Short mmCIF file of C-alpha atoms in Angstrom, two decimals:
data_model
loop_
_atom_site.label_atom_id
_atom_site.label_comp_id
_atom_site.label_asym_id
_atom_site.label_seq_id
_atom_site.Cartn_x
_atom_site.Cartn_y
_atom_site.Cartn_z
CA UNK A 4 14.34 246.66 202.16
CA UNK A 5 13.95 248.55 198.92
CA UNK A 6 10.19 248.03 198.77
CA UNK A 7 9.79 250.25 201.82
CA UNK A 8 10.90 253.11 199.61
CA UNK A 9 8.21 252.68 197.00
CA UNK A 10 7.12 256.26 197.41
CA UNK A 11 10.29 257.24 195.57
CA UNK A 12 9.55 257.43 191.87
CA UNK A 13 12.47 257.28 189.49
CA UNK A 14 11.38 258.24 185.98
CA UNK A 15 13.84 257.47 183.25
CA UNK A 16 12.58 258.65 179.87
CA UNK A 17 13.77 256.22 177.24
CA UNK A 18 13.73 256.25 173.45
CA UNK A 19 10.79 254.21 172.28
CA UNK A 20 11.53 253.44 168.65
CA UNK A 21 12.44 249.95 167.45
CA UNK A 22 16.14 249.13 167.18
CA UNK A 23 16.23 246.35 164.63
CA UNK A 24 18.12 244.09 167.06
CA UNK A 25 17.90 240.39 166.20
CA UNK A 26 19.10 239.04 169.52
CA UNK A 27 16.85 238.26 172.44
CA UNK A 28 19.56 239.73 174.66
CA UNK A 29 21.47 242.97 174.11
CA UNK A 30 25.01 241.63 173.87
CA UNK A 31 26.65 244.94 174.71
CA UNK A 32 26.20 243.61 178.25
CA UNK A 33 25.96 239.94 177.30
CA UNK A 34 27.39 238.10 180.28
CA UNK A 35 26.06 240.50 182.90
CA UNK A 36 22.58 240.58 181.37
CA UNK A 37 22.40 236.79 181.14
CA UNK A 38 23.49 236.56 184.78
CA UNK A 39 20.73 238.99 185.81
CA UNK A 40 18.15 237.10 183.77
CA UNK A 41 19.12 233.77 185.33
CA UNK A 42 18.85 235.22 188.83
CA UNK A 43 15.46 236.79 188.10
CA UNK A 44 14.16 233.64 186.45
CA UNK A 45 15.19 231.46 189.38
CA UNK A 46 13.64 233.83 191.93
CA UNK A 47 10.34 233.99 189.98
CA UNK A 48 9.91 230.23 189.56
CA UNK A 49 11.99 229.41 186.49
CA UNK A 50 11.76 229.95 182.75
CA UNK A 51 10.13 226.58 182.07
CA UNK A 52 7.31 227.20 184.56
CA UNK A 53 6.57 230.65 183.12
CA UNK A 54 6.66 229.50 179.50
CA UNK A 55 4.07 226.84 180.33
CA UNK A 56 1.60 229.55 181.44
CA UNK A 57 -0.90 230.03 178.61
CA UNK A 58 -3.64 231.75 180.61
CA UNK A 59 -3.94 233.42 184.02
CA UNK A 60 -7.07 233.91 186.14
CA UNK A 61 -6.92 235.91 189.37
CA UNK A 62 -9.28 237.29 191.99
CA UNK A 63 -8.79 240.05 194.51
CA UNK A 64 -9.84 243.58 195.43
CA UNK A 65 -8.91 247.01 194.16
CA UNK A 66 -9.43 250.52 195.50
CA UNK A 67 -8.47 254.13 195.10
CA UNK A 68 -6.17 255.37 197.89
CA UNK A 69 -8.33 255.91 200.98
CA UNK A 70 -11.31 254.39 199.13
CA UNK A 71 -13.40 251.28 199.63
CA UNK A 72 -12.26 247.89 198.38
CA UNK A 73 -14.05 246.41 195.35
CA UNK A 74 -13.75 242.71 194.37
CA UNK A 75 -12.39 242.00 190.88
CA UNK A 76 -11.69 239.14 188.47
CA UNK A 77 -8.63 239.39 186.21
CA UNK A 78 -8.01 237.27 183.10
CA UNK A 79 -5.06 237.22 180.72
CA UNK A 80 -3.92 235.14 177.75
CA UNK A 81 -1.21 235.80 175.16
CA UNK A 82 0.90 238.97 175.58
CA UNK A 83 -1.85 241.32 174.40
CA UNK A 84 -5.12 240.04 175.87
CA UNK A 85 -6.23 241.01 179.37
CA UNK A 86 -9.54 241.72 181.07
CA UNK A 87 -10.49 243.19 184.47
CA UNK A 88 -14.10 242.77 185.72
CA UNK A 89 -15.76 244.18 188.85
CA UNK A 90 -19.07 245.53 190.15
CA UNK A 91 -19.93 248.89 191.70
CA UNK A 92 -23.37 249.19 193.28
CA UNK A 93 -24.53 246.07 191.42
CA UNK A 94 -23.41 247.47 188.05
CA UNK A 95 -20.95 245.32 186.11
CA UNK A 96 -17.84 247.00 184.72
CA UNK A 97 -15.12 245.73 182.39
CA UNK A 98 -11.72 247.10 181.43
CA UNK A 99 -10.08 245.14 178.63
CA UNK A 100 -7.01 245.14 176.40
CA UNK A 101 -7.27 243.52 172.96
CA UNK A 102 -3.95 243.93 171.18
CA UNK A 103 -3.15 247.63 171.02
CA UNK A 104 -6.79 248.47 171.45
CA UNK A 105 -8.96 248.28 174.51
CA UNK A 106 -12.23 249.39 176.01
CA UNK A 107 -13.99 250.34 179.23
CA UNK A 108 -17.74 250.07 179.55
CA UNK A 109 -19.36 253.07 181.25
CA UNK A 110 -15.92 254.62 181.90
CA UNK A 111 -17.27 257.85 183.36
CA UNK A 112 -18.45 256.07 186.49
CA UNK A 113 -15.01 254.49 187.00
CA UNK A 114 -12.51 257.14 185.93
CA UNK A 115 -13.48 260.78 186.29
CA UNK A 116 -13.23 262.85 183.09
CA UNK A 117 -12.35 259.75 181.02
CA UNK A 118 -14.40 260.87 178.02
CA UNK A 119 -12.35 264.08 177.86
CA UNK A 120 -9.03 262.22 177.78
CA UNK A 121 -7.01 262.17 174.58
CA UNK A 122 -6.10 258.82 173.02
CA UNK A 123 -2.86 258.41 174.99
CA UNK A 124 -4.53 259.26 178.30
CA UNK A 125 -7.17 256.60 177.63
CA UNK A 126 -4.50 254.00 176.86
CA UNK A 127 -2.77 254.82 180.15
CA UNK A 128 -6.02 254.69 182.14
CA UNK A 129 -6.99 251.29 180.73
CA UNK A 130 -3.60 249.68 181.22
CA UNK A 131 -3.31 250.89 184.81
CA UNK A 132 -5.61 248.00 185.77
CA UNK A 133 -3.87 245.39 183.57
CA UNK A 134 -0.51 244.37 185.05
CA UNK A 135 1.66 241.68 183.48
CA UNK A 136 5.22 240.49 184.08
CA UNK A 137 7.04 239.77 180.81
CA UNK A 138 10.56 239.34 182.18
CA UNK A 139 10.90 235.58 182.59
CA UNK A 140 9.18 234.46 179.37
CA UNK A 141 10.27 237.45 177.26
CA UNK A 142 11.91 235.29 174.60
CA UNK A 143 8.78 233.18 174.07
CA UNK A 144 6.89 236.45 173.49
CA UNK A 145 9.40 237.63 170.89
CA UNK A 146 10.79 240.47 173.02
CA UNK A 147 14.32 241.85 173.33
CA UNK A 148 15.99 242.34 176.71
CA UNK A 149 18.50 245.14 177.35
CA UNK A 150 20.54 246.08 180.39
CA UNK A 151 20.25 249.79 181.20
CA UNK A 152 22.69 249.85 184.11
CA UNK A 153 22.13 250.36 187.83
CA UNK A 154 20.78 253.06 190.12
CA UNK A 155 20.86 253.61 193.85
CA UNK A 156 17.51 253.72 195.65
CA UNK A 157 17.49 254.24 199.42
CA UNK A 158 21.17 253.37 199.58
CA UNK A 159 20.83 250.08 197.70
CA UNK A 160 21.89 249.25 194.16
CA UNK A 161 19.15 248.22 191.74
CA UNK A 162 19.42 246.68 188.25
CA UNK A 163 17.51 248.31 185.38
CA UNK A 164 16.35 246.00 182.59
CA UNK A 165 14.37 247.13 179.55
CA UNK A 166 12.13 245.03 177.28
CA UNK A 167 11.56 246.04 173.65
CA UNK A 168 9.58 244.47 170.84
CA UNK A 169 6.02 245.41 171.82
CA UNK A 170 3.99 247.09 169.07
CA UNK A 171 3.31 250.28 171.05
CA UNK A 172 5.34 250.35 174.26
CA UNK A 173 8.52 249.49 176.12
CA UNK A 174 8.91 248.25 179.68
CA UNK A 175 11.54 249.13 182.27
CA UNK A 176 11.99 246.87 185.31
CA UNK A 177 13.74 247.80 188.56
CA UNK A 178 15.16 244.59 190.03
CA UNK A 179 16.22 244.24 193.66
CA UNK A 180 19.65 242.74 194.27
CA UNK A 181 18.32 241.46 197.60
CA UNK A 182 15.85 238.92 196.23
CA UNK A 183 16.32 239.29 192.44
CA UNK A 184 12.67 240.20 191.91
CA UNK A 185 11.32 243.25 190.06
CA UNK A 186 9.74 245.70 192.49
CA UNK A 187 8.95 248.51 190.02
CA UNK A 188 7.78 248.21 186.45
CA UNK A 189 7.29 251.22 184.19
CA UNK A 190 5.37 250.81 180.93
CA UNK A 191 6.14 253.55 178.38
CA UNK A 192 3.44 253.86 175.71
CA UNK A 193 3.79 255.80 172.47
CA UNK A 194 1.08 256.61 169.97
CA UNK A 195 0.96 259.24 167.26
CA UNK A 196 3.56 261.56 168.71
CA UNK A 197 2.40 261.22 172.34
CA UNK A 198 4.12 259.34 175.15
CA UNK A 199 2.74 258.19 178.49
CA UNK A 200 3.82 256.02 181.40
CA UNK A 201 2.19 253.70 183.93
CA UNK A 202 4.16 252.93 187.12
CA UNK A 203 3.57 249.63 188.93
CA UNK A 204 5.07 249.24 192.41
CA UNK A 205 5.00 245.55 193.39
CA UNK A 206 4.92 245.67 197.17
CA UNK A 207 4.48 241.95 197.86
CA UNK A 208 4.66 238.62 196.02
CA UNK A 209 3.02 235.25 196.62
CA UNK A 210 3.95 231.77 195.37
CA UNK A 211 1.36 229.85 193.33
CA UNK A 212 2.33 226.44 191.92
CA UNK A 213 5.96 227.42 192.29
CA UNK A 214 5.55 230.68 190.34
CA UNK A 215 5.99 234.08 192.02
CA UNK A 216 3.12 236.45 191.23
CA UNK A 217 2.12 239.84 192.70
CA UNK A 218 0.17 239.96 195.95
CA UNK A 219 -0.12 243.76 196.15
CA UNK A 220 0.56 246.46 193.56
CA UNK A 221 0.39 250.24 193.82
CA UNK A 222 -0.31 251.76 190.40
CA UNK A 223 0.30 255.42 189.55
CA UNK A 224 -0.21 257.35 186.32
CA UNK A 225 -1.07 260.86 185.16
CA UNK A 226 -4.76 260.70 186.06
CA UNK A 227 -5.15 257.52 188.09
CA UNK A 228 -3.76 256.00 191.30
CA UNK A 229 -5.06 252.60 192.46
CA UNK A 230 -4.10 249.69 194.71
CA UNK A 231 -4.52 246.10 193.51
CA UNK A 232 -4.64 243.24 196.03
CA UNK A 233 -4.58 239.71 194.57
CA UNK A 234 -5.92 236.88 196.74
CA UNK A 235 -5.81 233.85 194.40
CA UNK A 236 -4.57 232.69 190.98
CA UNK A 237 -5.43 229.84 188.63
CA UNK A 238 -3.22 229.03 185.64
CA UNK A 239 -3.99 227.46 182.25
CA UNK A 240 -7.77 227.34 182.49
CA UNK A 241 -9.82 227.57 179.30
CA UNK A 242 -10.42 231.06 177.82
CA UNK A 243 -11.88 232.42 174.59
CA UNK A 244 -10.15 235.31 172.78
CA UNK A 245 -13.53 236.78 171.86
CA UNK A 246 -14.15 237.46 175.57
CA UNK A 247 -11.56 240.25 175.36
CA UNK A 248 -13.15 242.02 172.38
CA UNK A 249 -15.31 245.09 172.70
CA UNK A 250 -18.94 243.91 172.28
CA UNK A 251 -19.68 247.25 170.58
CA UNK A 252 -16.98 246.70 167.95
CA UNK A 253 -17.98 248.27 164.62
CA UNK A 254 -19.04 245.90 161.86
CA UNK A 255 -19.09 247.15 158.28
CA UNK A 256 -19.02 243.68 156.70
CA UNK A 257 -21.80 244.52 154.23
CA UNK A 258 -19.26 246.44 152.13
CA UNK A 259 -18.79 245.04 148.63
CA UNK A 260 -15.19 243.86 149.05
CA UNK A 261 -15.57 242.28 152.46
CA UNK A 262 -17.16 238.97 151.53
CA UNK A 263 -14.91 237.58 148.78
CA UNK A 264 -11.14 237.72 149.16
CA UNK A 265 -10.52 236.41 145.61
CA UNK A 266 -12.45 239.35 144.12
CA UNK A 267 -10.67 241.69 146.51
CA UNK A 268 -7.29 240.32 145.42
CA UNK A 269 -8.14 240.77 141.72
CA UNK A 270 -9.27 244.31 142.50
CA UNK A 271 -5.95 245.13 144.21
CA UNK A 272 -3.89 243.59 141.40
CA UNK A 273 -5.81 245.70 138.89
CA UNK A 274 -5.96 249.00 140.78
CA UNK A 275 -2.44 248.77 142.27
CA UNK A 276 -0.33 246.80 139.73
CA UNK A 277 2.72 246.54 141.99
CA UNK A 278 0.70 244.24 144.28
CA UNK A 279 0.57 241.68 141.45
CA UNK A 280 4.33 241.91 140.90
CA UNK A 281 4.87 241.42 144.63
CA UNK A 282 2.57 238.39 144.69
CA UNK A 283 0.41 239.93 147.42
CA UNK A 284 -2.30 237.57 148.62
CA UNK A 285 -5.43 238.74 150.40
CA UNK A 286 -5.93 236.55 153.47
CA UNK A 287 -8.52 238.71 155.23
CA UNK A 288 -10.19 241.84 153.93
CA UNK A 289 -13.14 242.99 155.97
CA UNK A 290 -13.49 246.16 157.98
CA UNK A 291 -13.00 244.09 161.14
CA UNK A 292 -9.80 242.43 159.94
CA UNK A 293 -7.26 243.14 157.21
CA UNK A 294 -4.37 240.76 156.57
CA UNK A 295 -2.26 240.75 153.40
CA UNK A 296 0.56 238.26 152.75
CA UNK A 297 3.60 238.44 150.46
CA UNK A 298 6.01 235.64 149.42
CA UNK A 299 9.65 236.10 150.35
CA UNK A 300 10.95 234.85 146.97
CA UNK A 301 9.40 237.82 145.11
CA UNK A 302 10.42 240.38 147.73
CA UNK A 303 13.94 239.40 148.75
CA UNK A 304 17.06 241.55 149.07
CA UNK A 305 20.76 240.79 148.63
CA UNK A 306 20.94 239.55 152.24
CA UNK A 307 18.23 236.96 151.67
CA UNK A 308 15.72 238.81 153.86
CA UNK A 309 12.64 240.81 152.91
CA UNK A 310 13.31 243.97 150.90
CA UNK A 311 12.37 247.03 152.95
CA UNK A 312 10.50 248.63 150.06
CA UNK A 313 8.32 245.55 149.72
CA UNK A 314 7.51 245.58 153.42
CA UNK A 315 6.58 249.27 153.20
CA UNK A 316 4.39 248.58 150.16
CA UNK A 317 2.60 245.70 151.89
CA UNK A 318 1.85 247.88 154.91
CA UNK A 319 0.66 250.79 152.77
CA UNK A 320 -1.59 248.50 150.76
CA UNK A 321 -3.13 247.00 153.91
CA UNK A 322 -4.09 250.47 155.12
CA UNK A 323 -5.32 251.53 151.67
CA UNK A 324 -7.48 248.40 151.46
CA UNK A 325 -9.12 249.08 154.81
CA UNK A 326 -10.00 252.65 153.85
CA UNK A 327 -11.30 251.45 150.49
CA UNK A 328 -13.79 249.32 152.41
CA UNK A 329 -15.01 251.93 154.87
CA UNK A 330 -15.61 254.49 152.09
CA UNK A 331 -17.22 251.97 149.74
CA UNK A 332 -20.70 253.40 150.25
CA UNK A 333 -19.74 256.85 148.94
CA UNK A 334 -20.63 257.68 145.33
CA UNK A 335 -18.40 258.70 143.71
CA UNK A 336 -15.61 256.94 145.57
CA UNK A 337 -13.11 259.35 147.13
CA UNK A 338 -9.46 259.43 146.13
CA UNK A 339 -7.30 257.63 148.72
CA UNK A 340 -3.74 258.85 149.27
CA UNK A 341 -1.06 257.66 151.67
CA UNK A 342 0.36 260.99 152.83
CA UNK A 343 3.00 259.93 155.35
CA UNK A 344 4.25 256.58 156.67
CA UNK A 345 6.94 255.08 158.84
CA UNK A 346 8.04 251.47 159.28
CA UNK A 347 10.11 250.34 162.27
CA UNK A 348 12.01 247.10 161.58
CA UNK A 349 12.65 245.03 164.69
CA UNK A 350 14.19 241.84 163.26
CA UNK A 351 14.99 240.46 159.78
CA UNK A 352 12.15 238.81 157.84
CA UNK A 353 13.43 235.64 156.18
CA UNK A 354 10.23 233.90 155.06
CA UNK A 355 6.76 234.72 153.75
CA UNK A 356 5.31 237.63 155.72
CA UNK A 357 1.85 239.05 156.44
CA UNK A 358 0.81 242.58 157.42
CA UNK A 359 -2.02 242.72 159.98
CA UNK A 360 -3.86 246.01 160.33
CA UNK A 361 -4.72 247.31 163.79
CA UNK A 362 -8.38 248.21 163.31
CA UNK A 363 -9.05 251.69 164.75
CA UNK A 364 -11.73 252.47 167.33
CA UNK A 365 -15.30 252.99 166.13
CA UNK A 366 -15.29 256.61 167.34
CA UNK A 367 -12.16 257.30 165.31
CA UNK A 368 -13.68 255.80 162.16
CA UNK A 369 -16.93 257.69 162.68
CA UNK A 370 -15.02 260.95 163.12
CA UNK A 371 -13.08 260.24 159.91
CA UNK A 372 -16.24 259.51 157.91
CA UNK A 373 -18.10 262.51 159.35
CA UNK A 374 -15.22 264.81 158.39
CA UNK A 375 -15.35 263.53 154.82
CA UNK A 376 -19.11 264.03 154.62
CA UNK A 377 -18.82 267.61 155.91
CA UNK A 378 -15.66 268.84 154.20
CA UNK A 379 -15.03 266.49 151.28
CA UNK A 380 -11.70 265.43 152.74
CA UNK A 381 -10.48 263.66 155.86
CA UNK A 382 -7.37 262.17 157.42
CA UNK A 383 -6.84 259.06 159.54
CA UNK A 384 -3.76 257.36 161.01
CA UNK A 385 -3.53 253.58 160.82
CA UNK A 386 -1.18 251.11 162.48
CA UNK A 387 -0.14 247.64 161.34
CA UNK A 388 2.29 244.91 162.37
CA UNK A 389 4.09 241.91 160.93
CA UNK A 390 4.10 239.20 163.58
CA UNK A 391 4.62 235.45 163.68
CA UNK A 392 4.91 232.93 166.51
CA UNK A 393 4.53 235.71 169.06
CA UNK A 394 7.44 237.73 167.58
CA UNK A 395 7.11 241.20 166.09
CA UNK A 396 9.18 241.77 162.95
CA UNK A 397 8.01 245.21 161.84
CA UNK A 398 5.63 247.95 163.01
CA UNK A 399 3.95 250.49 160.73
CA UNK A 400 2.23 253.82 161.21
CA UNK A 401 0.75 255.67 158.26
CA UNK A 402 -1.39 258.74 157.60
CA UNK A 403 -4.03 258.42 154.89
CA UNK A 404 -6.07 261.17 153.29
CA UNK A 405 -9.32 260.79 151.37
CA UNK A 406 -10.39 263.58 149.03
CA UNK A 407 -13.64 264.01 147.13
CA UNK A 408 -13.15 263.55 143.41
CA UNK A 409 -13.86 266.77 141.53
#
């Protein structure tokens, strides 16, 4: 069996930028890829069963290799919300993913040297605990499936299938031709010029309500190797999205533009006249959430989809608006400049669209503000997405500079 050879690690470094593909399947390998998907879906319990899963609750134990087992509780809902809770010497610990962000309470006692990790290393460390299988219900989650070919592992041929469409990562699955189940998953993360990978080796599965879920997983990454053993699962129980948020999330909602979106919209239309011409509507504008919407009829191209320049402008304005809020207490207000930006289009936008800012970590914001106080200028990188019905249409990354007015 292939799973006996899990010590063999095959790393395939893939490009991680969006492709603009509209199809759920990559039709360069249409028939073969659909055949693989149907086999995988059947072996895992079926597409219908997976698409009915709204939440997942699991219990089990985890340990470092050669370490003691520690009981855990795992919760997941939506593609981007997951939480892992456990206790060490009566102290409660949580590792959570909330969209592209995440948090670990008291990380130093869990992962050695965590506080010295760079941003990518922290992303990898957090997600090592948070496994999810997106293969069967990929279309519901707005992802794109591609066939990468086959490789030979321990004398047996294995299918390679890649999933795209996540805001900040891609996934590569190694699928056994023996039982049509994935036995390796590699998650490739990319953030601000850095790449990282988490390897999940699924050593055993178990059936729960007709759905195949992991029983045992070996996880390896640059700084962390752990073993996850799942003993039980419960599907579709009630969960609250706020349970996945960092309780220490920054709150700057006393800023002058955060309480009245109509005033904020008038301010934007006055200070940035193109936003009026584009019909930009402020849906949320606080320093905990920024969401700006634009109508398709004022921002359409010759192909009846959203004009790329309008999408870029909406993203840039969302980032500018956030920075305008966090620097609102400075007198005089600094000059805000978008210095560099990139938009990755993943599928055509054919109706009204909204840019949602990914709010940066508190430490990152504090560092940005401290730099401005000390030097009179500072730089920060912001991310944003256009999503609807679980599908990602465009992803943005932009550098902003604030400079003290002379």
